[in-house]
Tab-separated table of C-alpha atoms in Angstrom:
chain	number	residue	atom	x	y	z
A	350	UNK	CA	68.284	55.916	139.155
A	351	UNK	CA	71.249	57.815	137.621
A	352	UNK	CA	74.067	58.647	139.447
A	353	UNK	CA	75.653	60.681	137.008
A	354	UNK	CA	74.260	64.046	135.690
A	355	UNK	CA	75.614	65.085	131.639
A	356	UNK	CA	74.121	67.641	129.338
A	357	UNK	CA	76.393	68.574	126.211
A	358	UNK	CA	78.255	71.239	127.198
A	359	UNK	CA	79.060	72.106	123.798
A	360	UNK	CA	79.538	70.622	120.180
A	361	UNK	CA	83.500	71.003	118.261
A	362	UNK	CA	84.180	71.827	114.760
A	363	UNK	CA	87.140	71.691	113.187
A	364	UNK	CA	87.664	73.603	110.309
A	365	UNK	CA	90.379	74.550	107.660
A	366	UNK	CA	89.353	78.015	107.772
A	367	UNK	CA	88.660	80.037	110.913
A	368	UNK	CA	87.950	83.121	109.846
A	369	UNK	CA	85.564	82.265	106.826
A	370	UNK	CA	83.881	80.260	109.605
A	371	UNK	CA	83.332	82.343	111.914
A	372	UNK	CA	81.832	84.815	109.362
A	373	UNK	CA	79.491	82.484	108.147
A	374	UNK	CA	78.014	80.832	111.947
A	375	UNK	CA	78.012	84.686	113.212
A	376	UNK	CA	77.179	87.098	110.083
A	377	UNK	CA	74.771	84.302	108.291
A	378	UNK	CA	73.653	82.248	111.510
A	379	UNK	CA	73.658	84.522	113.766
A	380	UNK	CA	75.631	83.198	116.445
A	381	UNK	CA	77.851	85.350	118.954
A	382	UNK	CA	81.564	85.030	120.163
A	383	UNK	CA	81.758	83.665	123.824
A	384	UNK	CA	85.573	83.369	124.096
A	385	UNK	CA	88.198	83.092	121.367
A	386	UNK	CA	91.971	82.018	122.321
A	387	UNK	CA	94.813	80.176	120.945
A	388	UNK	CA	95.486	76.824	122.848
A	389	UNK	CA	98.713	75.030	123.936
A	390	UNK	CA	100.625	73.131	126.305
A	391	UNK	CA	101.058	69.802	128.396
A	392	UNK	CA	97.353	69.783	129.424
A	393	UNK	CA	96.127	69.817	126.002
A	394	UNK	CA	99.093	67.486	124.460
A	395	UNK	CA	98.177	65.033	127.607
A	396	UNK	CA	94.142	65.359	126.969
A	397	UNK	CA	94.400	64.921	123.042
A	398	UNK	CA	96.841	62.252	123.203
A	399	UNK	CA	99.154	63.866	120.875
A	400	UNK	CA	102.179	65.973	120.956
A	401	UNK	CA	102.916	69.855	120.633
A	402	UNK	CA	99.399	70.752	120.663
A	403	UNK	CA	98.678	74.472	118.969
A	404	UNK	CA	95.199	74.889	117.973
A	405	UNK	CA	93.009	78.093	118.169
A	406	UNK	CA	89.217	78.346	119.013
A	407	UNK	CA	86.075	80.398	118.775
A	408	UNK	CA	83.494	79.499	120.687
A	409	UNK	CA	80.140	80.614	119.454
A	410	UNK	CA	76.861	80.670	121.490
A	411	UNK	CA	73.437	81.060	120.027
A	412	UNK	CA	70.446	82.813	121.995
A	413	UNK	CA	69.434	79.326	123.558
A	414	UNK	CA	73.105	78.726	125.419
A	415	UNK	CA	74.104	76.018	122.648
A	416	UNK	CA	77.448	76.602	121.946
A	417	UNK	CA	79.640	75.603	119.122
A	418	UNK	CA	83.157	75.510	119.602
A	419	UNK	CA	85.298	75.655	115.675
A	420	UNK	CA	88.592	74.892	116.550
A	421	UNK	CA	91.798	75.053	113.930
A	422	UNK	CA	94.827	73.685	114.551
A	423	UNK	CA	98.163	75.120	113.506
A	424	UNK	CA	99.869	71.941	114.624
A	425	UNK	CA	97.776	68.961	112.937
A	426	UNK	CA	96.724	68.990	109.798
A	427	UNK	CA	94.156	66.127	108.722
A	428	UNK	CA	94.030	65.460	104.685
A	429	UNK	CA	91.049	64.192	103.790
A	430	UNK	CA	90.629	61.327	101.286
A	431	UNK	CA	87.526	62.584	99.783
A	432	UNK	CA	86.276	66.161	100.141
A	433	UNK	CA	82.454	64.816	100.207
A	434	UNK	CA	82.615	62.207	102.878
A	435	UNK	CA	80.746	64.818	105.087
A	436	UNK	CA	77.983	64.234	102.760
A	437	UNK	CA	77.220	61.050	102.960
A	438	UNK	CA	73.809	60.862	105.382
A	439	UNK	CA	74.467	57.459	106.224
A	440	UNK	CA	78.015	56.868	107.221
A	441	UNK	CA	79.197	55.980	111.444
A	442	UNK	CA	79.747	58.667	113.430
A	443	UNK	CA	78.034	62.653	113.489
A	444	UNK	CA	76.409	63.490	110.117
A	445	UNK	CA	74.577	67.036	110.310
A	446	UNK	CA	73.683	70.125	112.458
A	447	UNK	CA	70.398	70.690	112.807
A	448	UNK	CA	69.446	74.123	112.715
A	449	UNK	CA	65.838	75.180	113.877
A	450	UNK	CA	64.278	78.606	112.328
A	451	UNK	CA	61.272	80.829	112.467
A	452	UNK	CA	61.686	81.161	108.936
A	453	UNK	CA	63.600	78.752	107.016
A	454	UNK	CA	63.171	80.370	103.345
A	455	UNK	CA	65.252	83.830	104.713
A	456	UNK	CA	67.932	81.387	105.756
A	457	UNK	CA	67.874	79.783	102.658
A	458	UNK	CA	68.641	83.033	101.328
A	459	UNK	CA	71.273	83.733	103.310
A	460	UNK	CA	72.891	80.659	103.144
A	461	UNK	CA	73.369	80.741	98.978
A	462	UNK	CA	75.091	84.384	99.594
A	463	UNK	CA	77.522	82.024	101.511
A	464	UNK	CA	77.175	79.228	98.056
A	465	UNK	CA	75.470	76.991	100.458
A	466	UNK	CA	72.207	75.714	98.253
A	467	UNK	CA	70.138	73.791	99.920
A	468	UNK	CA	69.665	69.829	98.319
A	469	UNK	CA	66.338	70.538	97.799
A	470	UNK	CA	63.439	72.897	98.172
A	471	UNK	CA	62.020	72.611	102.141
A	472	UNK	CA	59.359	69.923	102.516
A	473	UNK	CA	56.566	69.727	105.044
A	474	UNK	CA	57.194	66.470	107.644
A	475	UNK	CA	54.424	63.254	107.354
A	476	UNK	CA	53.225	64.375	110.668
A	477	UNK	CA	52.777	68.359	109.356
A	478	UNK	CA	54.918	69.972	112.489
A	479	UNK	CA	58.119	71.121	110.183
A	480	UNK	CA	59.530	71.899	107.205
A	481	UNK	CA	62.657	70.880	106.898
A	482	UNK	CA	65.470	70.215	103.995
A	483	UNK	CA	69.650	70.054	104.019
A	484	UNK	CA	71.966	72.490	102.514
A	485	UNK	CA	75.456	71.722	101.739
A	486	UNK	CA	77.309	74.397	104.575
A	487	UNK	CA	80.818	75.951	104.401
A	488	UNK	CA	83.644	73.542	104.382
A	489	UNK	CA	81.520	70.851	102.970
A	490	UNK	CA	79.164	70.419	106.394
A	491	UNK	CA	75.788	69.257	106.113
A	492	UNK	CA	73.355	71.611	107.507
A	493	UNK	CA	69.603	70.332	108.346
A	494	UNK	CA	67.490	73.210	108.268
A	495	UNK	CA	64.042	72.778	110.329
A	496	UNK	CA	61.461	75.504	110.979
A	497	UNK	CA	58.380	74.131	113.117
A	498	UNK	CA	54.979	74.556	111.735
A	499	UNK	CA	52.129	76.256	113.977
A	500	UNK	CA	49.039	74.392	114.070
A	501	UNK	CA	45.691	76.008	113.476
């Protein structure tokens, strides 16, 4: 017996540019705003662990209640080593967002009017119940698009 009751609350992004981000989860997604702000003070600099905390967020909430919090920060700036490490599949840590659709071929679509192509064309799963493929998103995030299969 658990004594403890979790759910993810919500899932953070951080991203190198806001506003092309947000234009891509909400005009190409379709996700909505649920609160935007900028950030700051001793409660953040004490929860982070760092020091002179600034960062600004937009949370995002899709039609299920998932939300997706993209978060840039004016105050820390991370360089990365290589601009593909979010593309390797295998590597420690979070790798992908899955995102399911009722039709995955229109969001294929709309993803490459973002220049998001997908790896591959969608393939149906051993089992038959999706099709499913990646697509390199915005800011180099790998994107697993899924659309579930109705059986006859």
């Amino acid at each position: 017996m658990s004594f403890v009751k979790s759910s993810i609350r919500h899932i953070g992004l951080v991203v190198e540019d806001l506003e092309s981000s947000k234009d891509f989860w909400i005009n190409c997604i379709g996700l909505s705003v649920l609160k935007e702000g900028l950030e700051s003070g001793k409660f953040l600099d004490n929860m982070m662990a760092l020091n002179n905390v600034e960062v600004e967020t937009c949370k995002l909430i899709d039609e299920n209640g998932m939300v997706l919090e993209l978060l840039f920060f004016h105050s820390h700036k991370y360089k990365s080593r290589d601009k593909e490490e979010n593309l390797i599949v295998y590597k420690k840590g979070f790798t992908h967002i899955a995102l399911e659709t009722t039709n995955i071929d229109l969001l294929i679509k709309n993803l490459e009017q973002y220049n998001c192509k997908p790896l591959n064309d969608p393939m149906k799963s051993p089992d038959g119940l999706v099709r499913v493929t990646y697509s390199v998103g915005p800011e180099n995030i790998l994107l697993e698009l899924v659309e579930l299969q109705i059986k006859n």
